[in-house]
PDB file of C-alpha atoms and ligand atoms in Angstrom:
ATOM      1  CA  MET A   1       8.508  30.050  76.055  1.00 41.00           C
ATOM      2  CA  LEU A   2      10.840  29.342  73.217  1.00 43.00           C
ATOM      3  CA  ASN A   3      14.348  28.700  74.360  1.00 42.00           C
ATOM      4  CA  LEU A   4      16.558  28.619  71.316  1.00 45.00           C
ATOM      5  CA  GLY A   5      20.011  27.138  71.410  1.00 45.00           C
ATOM      6  CA  THR A   6      19.506  25.102  74.552  1.00 48.00           C
ATOM      7  CA  MET A   7      19.629  21.377  74.497  1.00 53.00           C
ATOM      8  CA  ILE A   8      19.159  19.104  77.442  1.00 59.00           C
ATOM      9  CA  VAL A   9      20.530  15.629  77.457  1.00 65.00           C
ATOM     10  CA  PHE A  10      19.625  13.428  80.399  1.00 67.00           C
ATOM     11  CA  LEU A  11      22.920  11.888  81.290  1.00 71.00           C
ATOM     12  CA  TYR A  12      23.244   9.294  84.039  1.00 75.00           C
ATOM     13  CA  ALA A  13      26.723   8.912  85.422  1.00 72.00           C
ATOM     14  CA  ALA A  14      27.756   6.599  88.203  1.00 72.00           C
ATOM     15  CA  CYS A  15      30.724   5.260  89.992  1.00 69.00           C
ATOM     16  CA  LEU A  16      29.974   1.534  89.748  1.00 74.00           C
ATOM     17  CA  MET A  17      31.666  -0.666  92.340  1.00 71.00           C
ATOM     18  CA  THR A  18      31.524  -4.422  92.030  1.00 72.00           C
ATOM     19  CA  PHE A  19      32.729  -6.411  94.990  1.00 69.00           C
ATOM     20  CA  SER A  20      32.835 -10.043  96.063  1.00 66.00           C
ATOM     21  CA  ASP A  21      32.443  -9.711  99.818  1.00 66.00           C
ATOM     22  CA  ALA A  22      32.044  -6.896 102.302  1.00 61.00           C
ATOM     23  CA  SER A  23      35.589  -5.650 101.778  1.00 66.00           C
ATOM     24  CA  ASN A  24      36.885  -6.905  98.444  1.00 76.00           C
ATOM     25  CA  ILE A  25      36.395  -4.686  95.364  1.00 83.00           C
ATOM     26  CA  VAL A  26      36.510  -6.640  92.105  1.00 83.00           C
ATOM     27  CA  GLU A  27      35.943  -3.811  89.669  1.00 83.00           C
ATOM     28  CA  SER A  28      35.337  -0.103  89.734  1.00 85.00           C
ATOM     29  CA  ASN A  29      34.078   1.975  86.843  1.00 87.00           C
ATOM     30  CA  TYR A  30      32.571   5.261  85.790  1.00 89.00           C
ATOM     31  CA  GLY A  31      29.415   4.431  83.874  1.00 88.00           C
ATOM     32  CA  PHE A  32      27.432   6.682  81.552  1.00 89.00           C
ATOM     33  CA  SER A  33      24.018   6.254  80.024  1.00 88.00           C
ATOM     34  CA  VAL A  34      21.820   8.664  78.182  1.00 87.00           C
ATOM     35  CA  VAL A  35      18.082   9.172  77.776  1.00 84.00           C
ATOM     36  CA  ASP A  36      18.004  11.202  74.611  1.00 77.00           C
ATOM     37  CA  ALA A  37      17.942  10.939  70.855  1.00 76.00           C
ATOM     38  CA  ASN A  38      21.547  12.155  70.927  1.00 78.00           C
ATOM     39  CA  SER A  39      24.091   9.436  71.515  1.00 82.00           C
ATOM     40  CA  LEU A  40      26.763   9.227  74.188  1.00 85.00           C
ATOM     41  CA  GLU A  41      29.310   9.735  71.402  1.00 85.00           C
ATOM     42  CA  PHE A  42      27.670  13.096  70.728  1.00 85.00           C
ATOM     43  CA  VAL A  43      27.886  14.002  74.428  1.00 86.00           C
ATOM     44  CA  PHE A  44      31.570  13.076  74.663  1.00 87.00           C
ATOM     45  CA  ASN A  45      32.408  14.881  71.414  1.00 88.00           C
ATOM     46  CA  ASN A  46      31.003  17.980  73.086  1.00 89.00           C
ATOM     47  CA  ALA A  47      32.628  17.352  76.437  1.00 90.00           C
ATOM     48  CA  PRO A  48      36.313  17.126  75.461  1.00 89.00           C
ATOM     49  CA  GLU A  49      37.492  17.952  78.995  1.00 91.00           C
ATOM     50  CA  ALA A  50      35.544  15.056  80.479  1.00 90.00           C
ATOM     51  CA  ALA A  51      36.710  12.704  77.730  1.00 88.00           C
ATOM     52  CA  LYS A  52      40.331  13.661  78.400  1.00 88.00           C
ATOM     53  CA  TRP A  53      39.918  13.286  82.166  1.00 89.00           C
ATOM     54  CA  LEU A  54      38.612   9.752  81.727  1.00 87.00           C
ATOM     55  CA  LYS A  55      41.631   8.855  79.619  1.00 79.00           C
ATOM     56  CA  ASP A  56      44.327  10.474  81.770  1.00 69.00           C
ATOM     57  CA  ASN A  57      44.706  13.299  79.290  1.00 56.00           C
ATOM     58  CA  SER A  58      45.026  11.158  76.216  1.00 60.00           C
ATOM     59  CA  GLU A  59      42.621  11.084  73.292  1.00 62.00           C
ATOM     60  CA  LEU A  60      39.415   9.141  73.893  1.00 63.00           C
ATOM     61  CA  SER A  61      38.078   7.070  71.027  1.00 67.00           C
ATOM     62  CA  LEU A  62      34.868   5.298  71.880  1.00 64.00           C
ATOM     63  CA  LYS A  63      35.598   1.749  70.917  1.00 66.00           C
ATOM     64  CA  GLU A  64      33.584  -1.366  71.616  1.00 62.00           C
ATOM     65  CA  LYS A  65      35.568  -2.077  74.772  1.00 68.00           C
ATOM     66  CA  TYR A  66      33.791   0.741  76.617  1.00 75.00           C
ATOM     67  CA  ARG A  67      30.275  -0.602  75.933  1.00 77.00           C
ATOM     68  CA  SER A  68      28.595  -1.879  79.046  1.00 76.00           C
ATOM     69  CA  ASP A  69      25.767  -4.138  79.974  1.00 76.00           C
ATOM     70  CA  ARG A  70      22.469  -2.647  81.104  1.00 76.00           C
ATOM     71  CA  SER A  71      22.180  -4.975  84.118  1.00 77.00           C
ATOM     72  CA  THR A  72      24.827  -2.977  86.037  1.00 78.00           C
ATOM     73  CA  TRP A  73      22.233  -0.167  86.173  1.00 86.00           C
ATOM     74  CA  VAL A  74      19.611  -2.242  87.978  1.00 88.00           C
ATOM     75  CA  ALA A  75      19.814   0.099  91.018  1.00 89.00           C
ATOM     76  CA  LEU A  76      17.937   2.664  88.921  1.00 88.00           C
ATOM     77  CA  TYR A  77      15.289   0.164  87.799  1.00 89.00           C
ATOM     78  CA  PRO A  78      13.062   0.746  85.799  1.00 87.00           C
ATOM     79  CA  VAL A  79      14.854   3.794  84.296  1.00 86.00           C
ATOM     80  CA  PRO A  80      17.476   1.667  82.421  1.00 86.00           C
ATOM     81  CA  PHE A  81      14.757   0.529  80.007  1.00 85.00           C
ATOM     82  CA  LEU A  82      14.911   4.089  78.603  1.00 85.00           C
ATOM     83  CA  PHE A  83      18.665   4.063  78.080  1.00 84.00           C
ATOM     84  CA  SER A  84      19.859   4.071  74.518  1.00 81.00           C
ATOM     85  CA  GLY A  85      23.312   2.739  75.356  1.00 80.00           C
ATOM     86  CA  SER A  86      25.901   2.766  78.067  1.00 85.00           C
ATOM     87  CA  LEU A  87      29.635   3.087  78.421  1.00 86.00           C
ATOM     88  CA  LYS A  88      32.042   2.396  81.250  1.00 86.00           C
ATOM     89  CA  PHE A  89      35.585   3.450  82.000  1.00 86.00           C
ATOM     90  CA  PRO A  90      37.936   2.145  84.685  1.00 85.00           C
ATOM     91  CA  ALA A  91      37.967   4.098  87.952  1.00 86.00           C
ATOM     92  CA  GLN A  92      40.238   4.144  90.984  1.00 81.00           C
ATOM     93  CA  THR A  93      39.156   2.412  94.163  1.00 80.00           C
ATOM     94  CA  GLU A  94      41.312   4.068  96.871  1.00 83.00           C
ATOM     95  CA  GLU A  95      39.047   7.043  97.352  1.00 84.00           C
ATOM     96  CA  ILE A  96      35.986   4.831  97.858  1.00 83.00           C
ATOM     97  CA  ARG A  97      37.907   2.695 100.358  1.00 83.00           C
ATOM     98  CA  LYS A  98      38.823   5.799 102.326  1.00 86.00           C
ATOM     99  CA  HIS A  99      35.154   6.686 102.727  1.00 85.00           C
ATOM    100  CA  HIS A 100      33.663   3.243 103.347  1.00 84.00           C
ATOM    101  CA  GLN A 101      34.862   0.659 105.819  1.00 83.00           C
ATOM    102  CA  HIS A 102      31.979  -1.707 105.046  1.00 86.00           C
ATOM    103  CA  PHE A 103      30.128  -2.379 101.823  1.00 88.00           C
ATOM    104  CA  PRO A 104      26.585  -3.758 101.631  1.00 89.00           C
ATOM    105  CA  GLN A 105      26.391  -7.412 102.567  1.00 91.00           C
ATOM    106  CA  LEU A 106      23.785 -10.150 102.302  1.00 93.00           C
ATOM    107  CA  VAL A 107      24.014 -12.858 104.968  1.00 93.00           C
ATOM    108  CA  VAL A 108      22.020 -16.091 105.319  1.00 95.00           C
ATOM    109  CA  GLN A 109      20.630 -16.228 108.874  1.00 96.00           C
ATOM    110  CA  LYS A 110      19.018 -19.654 108.577  1.00 97.00           C
ATOM    111  CA  THR A 111      17.631 -22.034 105.985  1.00 96.00           C
ATOM    112  CA  SER A 112      14.645 -24.317 106.439  1.00 96.00           C
ATOM    113  CA  SER A 113      13.777 -27.083 103.978  1.00 93.00           C
ATOM    114  CA  ASN A 114      10.498 -28.744 103.204  1.00 87.00           C
ATOM    115  CA  ASN A 115      10.642 -31.386 100.444  1.00 84.00           C
ATOM    116  CA  TRP A 116      12.219 -29.527  97.524  1.00 84.00           C
ATOM    117  CA  ASN A 117      11.529 -26.103  98.962  1.00 93.00           C
ATOM    118  CA  ARG A 118      14.328 -24.177 100.658  1.00 96.00           C
ATOM    119  CA  ARG A 119      13.396 -21.074 102.581  1.00 97.00           C
ATOM    120  CA  MET A 120      16.369 -18.807 103.243  1.00 97.00           C
ATOM    121  CA  HIS A 121      16.127 -16.126 105.877  1.00 97.00           C
ATOM    122  CA  LEU A 122      18.427 -13.305 104.833  1.00 96.00           C
ATOM    123  CA  GLN A 123      19.732 -10.109 106.287  1.00 95.00           C
ATOM    124  CA  LEU A 124      20.953  -7.269 104.148  1.00 94.00           C
ATOM    125  CA  SER A 125      23.138  -4.697 105.796  1.00 91.00           C
ATOM    126  CA  LEU A 126      24.010  -1.498 103.944  1.00 89.00           C
ATOM    127  CA  GLY A 127      27.478  -1.244 105.469  1.00 88.00           C
ATOM    128  CA  SER A 128      28.830   2.234 106.054  1.00 86.00           C
ATOM    129  CA  LEU A 129      27.021   3.860 103.129  1.00 87.00           C
ATOM    130  CA  SER A 130      25.591   7.192 104.162  1.00 84.00           C
ATOM    131  CA  GLU A 131      23.067   8.541 101.671  1.00 86.00           C
ATOM    132  CA  VAL A 132      21.297   5.458 100.414  1.00 84.00           C
ATOM    133  CA  TRP A 133      18.341   6.211  98.192  1.00 85.00           C
ATOM    134  CA  THR A 134      17.344   2.765  97.028  1.00 90.00           C
ATOM    135  CA  THR A 135      18.411  -0.871  96.914  1.00 93.00           C
ATOM    136  CA  SER A 136      17.369  -3.210  94.108  1.00 94.00           C
ATOM    137  CA  LEU A 137      17.465  -6.982  94.153  1.00 95.00           C
ATOM    138  CA  ASN A 138      17.510  -8.887  90.881  1.00 95.00           C
ATOM    139  CA  ILE A 139      16.693 -12.532  91.637  1.00 97.00           C
ATOM    140  CA  THR A 140      17.216 -15.170  88.945  1.00 97.00           C
ATOM    141  CA  GLY A 141      16.602 -18.914  89.306  1.00 96.00           C
ATOM    142  CA  PRO A 142      13.984 -21.152  90.951  1.00 96.00           C
ATOM    143  CA  LEU A 143      12.302 -18.507  93.131  1.00 97.00           C
ATOM    144  CA  SER A 144       8.906 -19.801  94.279  1.00 96.00           C
ATOM    145  CA  ASN A 145       7.910 -17.479  97.147  1.00 97.00           C
ATOM    146  CA  TRP A 146       9.199 -14.525  99.116  1.00 97.00           C
ATOM    147  CA  SER A 147       8.356 -12.418 102.152  1.00 96.00           C
ATOM    148  CA  PHE A 148       7.724  -9.258 100.103  1.00 94.00           C
ATOM    149  CA  ALA A 149       4.384  -8.056  98.680  1.00 92.00           C
ATOM    150  CA  ASP A 150       2.133 -10.377 100.776  1.00 95.00           C
ATOM    151  CA  ASN A 151       3.981 -13.435  99.493  1.00 96.00           C
ATOM    152  CA  THR A 152       3.005 -12.722  95.902  1.00 96.00           C
ATOM    153  CA  LEU A 153       5.583 -12.992  93.135  1.00 96.00           C
ATOM    154  CA  PRO A 154       5.193 -10.493  90.306  1.00 94.00           C
ATOM    155  CA  ALA A 155       5.501 -11.529  86.671  1.00 93.00           C
ATOM    156  CA  PRO A 156       9.185 -12.180  85.961  1.00 94.00           C
ATOM    157  CA  GLN A 157      11.108  -9.765  83.718  1.00 90.00           C
ATOM    158  CA  THR A 158      13.194 -10.820  80.755  1.00 90.00           C
ATOM    159  CA  VAL A 159      15.839  -8.463  79.421  1.00 84.00           C
ATOM    160  CA  SER A 160      17.066  -8.941  75.836  1.00 81.00           C
ATOM    161  CA  GLY A 161      16.754 -12.710  75.737  1.00 86.00           C
ATOM    162  CA  GLY A 162      18.259 -13.260  79.208  1.00 88.00           C
ATOM    163  CA  PRO A 163      16.784 -15.544  81.881  1.00 93.00           C
ATOM    164  CA  PRO A 164      13.519 -14.499  83.616  1.00 94.00           C
ATOM    165  CA  SER A 165      14.221 -12.634  86.837  1.00 96.00           C
ATOM    166  CA  TYR A 166      12.350 -10.912  89.645  1.00 96.00           C
ATOM    167  CA  ILE A 167      13.188  -7.330  90.548  1.00 94.00           C
ATOM    168  CA  CYS A 168      12.440  -5.907  93.964  1.00 93.00           C
ATOM    169  CA  ARG A 169      13.188  -2.383  95.181  1.00 92.00           C
ATOM    170  CA  LEU A 170      13.754  -1.547  98.832  1.00 91.00           C
ATOM    171  CA  THR A 171      13.737   2.045 100.012  1.00 85.00           C
ATOM    172  CA  GLY A 172      14.594   3.164 103.467  1.00 68.00           C
ATOM    173  CA  GLN A 173      17.016   3.957 106.238  1.00 61.00           C
ATOM    174  CA  SER A 174      20.591   2.981 105.757  1.00 53.00           C
ATOM    175  CA  ASN A 175      21.281   2.412 109.456  1.00 62.00           C
ATOM    176  CA  GLU A 176      18.931  -0.545 109.631  1.00 74.00           C
ATOM    177  CA  ASN A 177      19.354  -4.043 108.274  1.00 89.00           C
ATOM    178  CA  TRP A 178      16.707  -5.500 106.018  1.00 92.00           C
ATOM    179  CA  SER A 179      15.411  -8.951 106.996  1.00 93.00           C
ATOM    180  CA  PHE A 180      13.443 -11.042 104.506  1.00 95.00           C
ATOM    181  CA  TRP A 181      13.175 -14.578 103.174  1.00 97.00           C
ATOM    182  CA  LEU A 182      13.308 -16.120  99.725  1.00 98.00           C
ATOM    183  CA  GLU A 183      12.104 -19.591  98.850  1.00 98.00           C
ATOM    184  CA  ALA A 184      13.476 -21.771  96.041  1.00 97.00           C
ATOM    185  CA  ASN A 185      11.667 -24.879  94.773  1.00 96.00           C
ATOM    186  CA  SER A 186      14.682 -26.740  93.392  1.00 94.00           C
ATOM    187  CA  SER A 187      18.255 -27.371  94.476  1.00 91.00           C
ATOM    188  CA  GLU A 188      19.558 -24.989  91.781  1.00 94.00           C
ATOM    189  CA  PRO A 189      21.052 -21.853  93.328  1.00 94.00           C
ATOM    190  CA  LEU A 190      19.274 -18.520  93.289  1.00 96.00           C
ATOM    191  CA  ARG A 191      21.359 -15.742  91.801  1.00 95.00           C
ATOM    192  CA  ILE A 192      20.815 -12.500  93.691  1.00 95.00           C
ATOM    193  CA  ASP A 193      22.251  -9.252  92.395  1.00 93.00           C
ATOM    194  CA  VAL A 194      22.217  -6.559  95.061  1.00 93.00           C
ATOM    195  CA  ALA A 195      22.569  -3.002  93.773  1.00 93.00           C
ATOM    196  CA  VAL A 196      22.636  -0.133  96.247  1.00 91.00           C
ATOM    197  CA  LEU A 197      22.399   3.449  95.052  1.00 90.00           C
ATOM    198  CA  ASP A 198      24.168   5.958  97.283  1.00 89.00           C
ATOM    199  CA  GLN A 199      23.925   9.675  96.554  1.00 89.00           C
ATOM    200  CA  PHE A 200      27.264  10.354  98.200  1.00 89.00           C
ATOM    201  CA  LEU A 201      29.985  11.236  95.670  1.00 89.00           C
ATOM    202  CA  VAL A 202      33.724  11.109  96.212  1.00 88.00           C
ATOM    203  CA  ASP A 203      35.710  14.171  95.096  1.00 90.00           C
ATOM    204  CA  SER A 204      36.931  12.703  91.812  1.00 88.00           C
ATOM    205  CA  THR A 205      33.359  11.908  90.748  1.00 89.00           C
ATOM    206  CA  LYS A 206      32.363  15.511  91.563  1.00 91.00           C
ATOM    207  CA  GLU A 207      35.287  16.771  89.503  1.00 92.00           C
ATOM    208  CA  LEU A 208      34.309  14.590  86.550  1.00 90.00           C
ATOM    209  CA  LYS A 209      30.734  15.864  86.786  1.00 90.00           C
ATOM    210  CA  SER A 210      31.929  19.472  86.605  1.00 92.00           C
ATOM    211  CA  LEU A 211      33.630  18.824  83.251  1.00 92.00           C
ATOM    212  CA  PHE A 212      30.378  18.260  81.351  1.00 90.00           C
ATOM    213  CA  PRO A 213      28.628  21.134  79.550  1.00 88.00           C
ATOM    214  CA  SER A 214      25.653  22.802  81.237  1.00 85.00           C
ATOM    215  CA  TRP A 215      23.141  21.491  78.684  1.00 83.00           C
ATOM    216  CA  ALA A 216      23.736  17.979  79.945  1.00 84.00           C
ATOM    217  CA  ASP A 217      21.305  17.470  82.806  1.00 84.00           C
ATOM    218  CA  MET A 218      23.227  15.014  84.908  1.00 87.00           C
ATOM    219  CA  THR A 219      22.095  12.580  87.555  1.00 89.00           C
ATOM    220  CA  VAL A 220      25.192  11.366  89.337  1.00 90.00           C
ATOM    221  CA  PHE A 221      25.433   8.742  92.059  1.00 90.00           C
ATOM    222  CA  THR A 222      27.461   5.795  93.309  1.00 89.00           C
ATOM    223  CA  THR A 223      26.299   2.215  92.835  1.00 90.00           C
ATOM    224  CA  PHE A 224      27.488  -0.744  94.901  1.00 90.00           C
ATOM    225  CA  PHE A 225      26.865  -3.992  93.087  1.00 90.00           C
ATOM    226  CA  SER A 226      27.402  -7.555  94.297  1.00 90.00           C
ATOM    227  CA  THR A 227      26.212 -10.992  93.256  1.00 91.00           C
ATOM    228  CA  TYR A 228      25.384 -13.953  95.493  1.00 93.00           C
ATOM    229  CA  TYR A 229      24.580 -17.566  94.573  1.00 93.00           C
ATOM    230  CA  LEU A 230      22.507 -19.042  97.401  1.00 92.00           C
TER     231      LEU A 230
HETATM  232  C1  NAG B   1      18.793  -9.521  86.161  1.00 93.13           C
HETATM  233  O1  NAG B   1      19.775 -10.519  86.177  1.00 93.13           O
HETATM  234  C2  NAG B   1      19.781 -11.348  85.020  1.00 93.13           C
HETATM  235  C3  NAG B   1      20.805 -12.457  85.260  1.00 93.13           C
HETATM  236  O2  NAG B   1      22.069 -11.931  85.504  1.00 93.13           O
HETATM  237  C4  NAG B   1      20.118 -10.481  83.805  1.00 93.13           C
HETATM  238  O3  NAG B   1      20.098 -11.279  82.635  1.00 93.13           O
HETATM  239  C5  NAG B   1      19.075  -9.366  83.678  1.00 93.13           C
HETATM  240  O4  NAG B   1      19.423  -8.494  82.631  1.00 93.13           O
HETATM  241  C6  NAG B   1      18.980  -8.562  84.974  1.00 93.13           C
HETATM  242  N1  NAG B   1      17.840  -7.664  84.895  1.00 93.13           N
HETATM  243  C7  NAG B   1      17.946  -6.330  84.953  1.00 93.13           C
HETATM  244  C8  NAG B   1      16.664  -5.543  84.866  1.00 93.13           C
HETATM  245  O5  NAG B   1      19.008  -5.752  85.070  1.00 93.13           O
HETATM  246  C1  NAG B   2      23.494  -5.663 110.541  1.00 93.13           C
HETATM  247  O1  NAG B   2      24.291  -6.526 109.727  1.00 93.13           O
HETATM  248  C2  NAG B   2      25.699  -6.431 109.996  1.00 93.13           C
HETATM  249  C3  NAG B   2      26.426  -7.304 108.961  1.00 93.13           C
HETATM  250  O2  NAG B   2      25.862  -8.582 108.850  1.00 93.13           O
HETATM  251  C4  NAG B   2      25.979  -6.859 111.430  1.00 93.13           C
HETATM  252  O3  NAG B   2      27.366  -6.730 111.706  1.00 93.13           O
HETATM  253  C5  NAG B   2      25.164  -5.978 112.389  1.00 93.13           C
HETATM  254  O4  NAG B   2      25.334  -6.454 113.705  1.00 93.13           O
HETATM  255  C6  NAG B   2      23.686  -6.009 112.020  1.00 93.13           C
HETATM  256  N1  NAG B   2      22.980  -5.039 112.831  1.00 93.13           N
HETATM  257  C7  NAG B   2      21.847  -5.347 113.461  1.00 93.13           C
HETATM  258  C8  NAG B   2      21.224  -4.223 114.238  1.00 93.13           C
HETATM  259  O5  NAG B   2      21.347  -6.464 113.405  1.00 93.13           O
HETATM  260  C1  NAG B   3       8.619 -23.409  91.142  1.00 93.13           C
HETATM  261  O1  NAG B   3       7.882 -22.197  91.372  1.00 93.13           O
HETATM  262  C2  NAG B   3       7.591 -21.442  90.194  1.00 93.13           C
HETATM  263  C3  NAG B   3       6.944 -20.139  90.626  1.00 93.13           C
HETATM  264  O2  NAG B   3       5.796 -20.376  91.412  1.00 93.13           O
HETATM  265  C4  NAG B   3       6.718 -22.277  89.256  1.00 93.13           C
HETATM  266  O3  NAG B   3       6.466 -21.547  88.071  1.00 93.13           O
HETATM  267  C5  NAG B   3       7.460 -23.573  88.917  1.00 93.13           C
HETATM  268  O4  NAG B   3       6.612 -24.409  88.149  1.00 93.13           O
HETATM  269  C6  NAG B   3       7.841 -24.324  90.199  1.00 93.13           C
HETATM  270  N1  NAG B   3       8.679 -25.466  89.854  1.00 93.13           N
HETATM  271  C7  NAG B   3       8.555 -26.645  90.445  1.00 93.13           C
HETATM  272  C8  NAG B   3       9.552 -27.695  90.023  1.00 93.13           C
HETATM  273  O5  NAG B   3       7.702 -26.876  91.294  1.00 93.13           O
HETATM  274  C1  NAG B   4       4.147 -18.411 100.350  1.00 93.13           C
HETATM  275  O1  NAG B   4       4.441 -18.382 101.738  1.00 93.13           O
HETATM  276  C2  NAG B   4       3.339 -18.027 102.544  1.00 93.13           C
HETATM  277  C3  NAG B   4       3.855 -17.871 104.009  1.00 93.13           C
HETATM  278  O2  NAG B   4       4.530 -19.025 104.421  1.00 93.13           O
HETATM  279  C4  NAG B   4       2.263 -19.110 102.424  1.00 93.13           C
HETATM  280  O3  NAG B   4       1.135 -18.741 103.213  1.00 93.13           O
HETATM  281  C5  NAG B   4       1.837 -19.203 100.956  1.00 93.13           C
HETATM  282  O4  NAG B   4       0.913 -20.262 100.784  1.00 93.13           O
HETATM  283  C6  NAG B   4       3.079 -19.461 100.076  1.00 93.13           C
HETATM  284  N1  NAG B   4       2.667 -19.395  98.678  1.00 93.13           N
HETATM  285  C7  NAG B   4       3.002 -20.325  97.797  1.00 93.13           C
HETATM  286  C8  NAG B   4       2.511 -20.094  96.390  1.00 93.13           C
HETATM  287  O5  NAG B   4       3.683 -21.302  98.096  1.00 93.13           O
END
């Protein structure tokens, strides 16, 4: 079938929340990425209503300051490797706070040491999130063993010249806590980015979604992102 005049752009939009502990939001953004030969600039030029909404009704010019780093999209891993660019715009946090009393939280239950090896037993709770689809961990630093995948570490990933890191995806019930351990073979801290993808959208995100043209095939979700040094 030949369908003239229709164009589909795969647009990923997210409300990205960054927080420092289970209740403290550091940053909140609307993020956009595209999997298409057409750029995000093209999408926004053809979605003037959405562009205006993001800028409180003033003119949007896509300057450098809206460019964002791919690592904030790790919840969608490995899809971000297909992204041709991403943008982020400041978002409000009150609405998210109204819906969630508790954000995801990683807690050390106990640590055992053997020579230079530290084994940390961790518990990840998903807080009060309701429609969790997936959780990704991005672990950077002296990781030497873990309780996942029959204690086998995969080959580390390197993104655009950054440090090697290990990515692990957890899928499952949001009313259960995940228990696992990570082992480090030096005293350097492990950096653990926890990114939880929730399909629940607050009303303002739904409104923003409705302002894009129908040829943009949108995947919209909320991401909760936090970083721990353990
Ligand atoms: C994982 O984290 C490291 C360190 O912050 C970062 O350089 C890298 O881009 C992240 N990887 C992915 C796939 O997001
Ligand atoms: C899950 O983790 C949270 C936060 O650490 C804790 O308050 C809760 O009691 C845990 N639930 C279970 C069933 O262990
Ligand atoms: C720590 O473990 C990693 C992964 O097994 C290994 O590549 C590295 O050589 C180890 N470092 C030390 C100091 O033992
Ligand atoms: C990883 O831990 C498991 C369970 O303790 C152990 O059997 C295995 O030998 C460890 N692997 C490495 C490479 O240290």
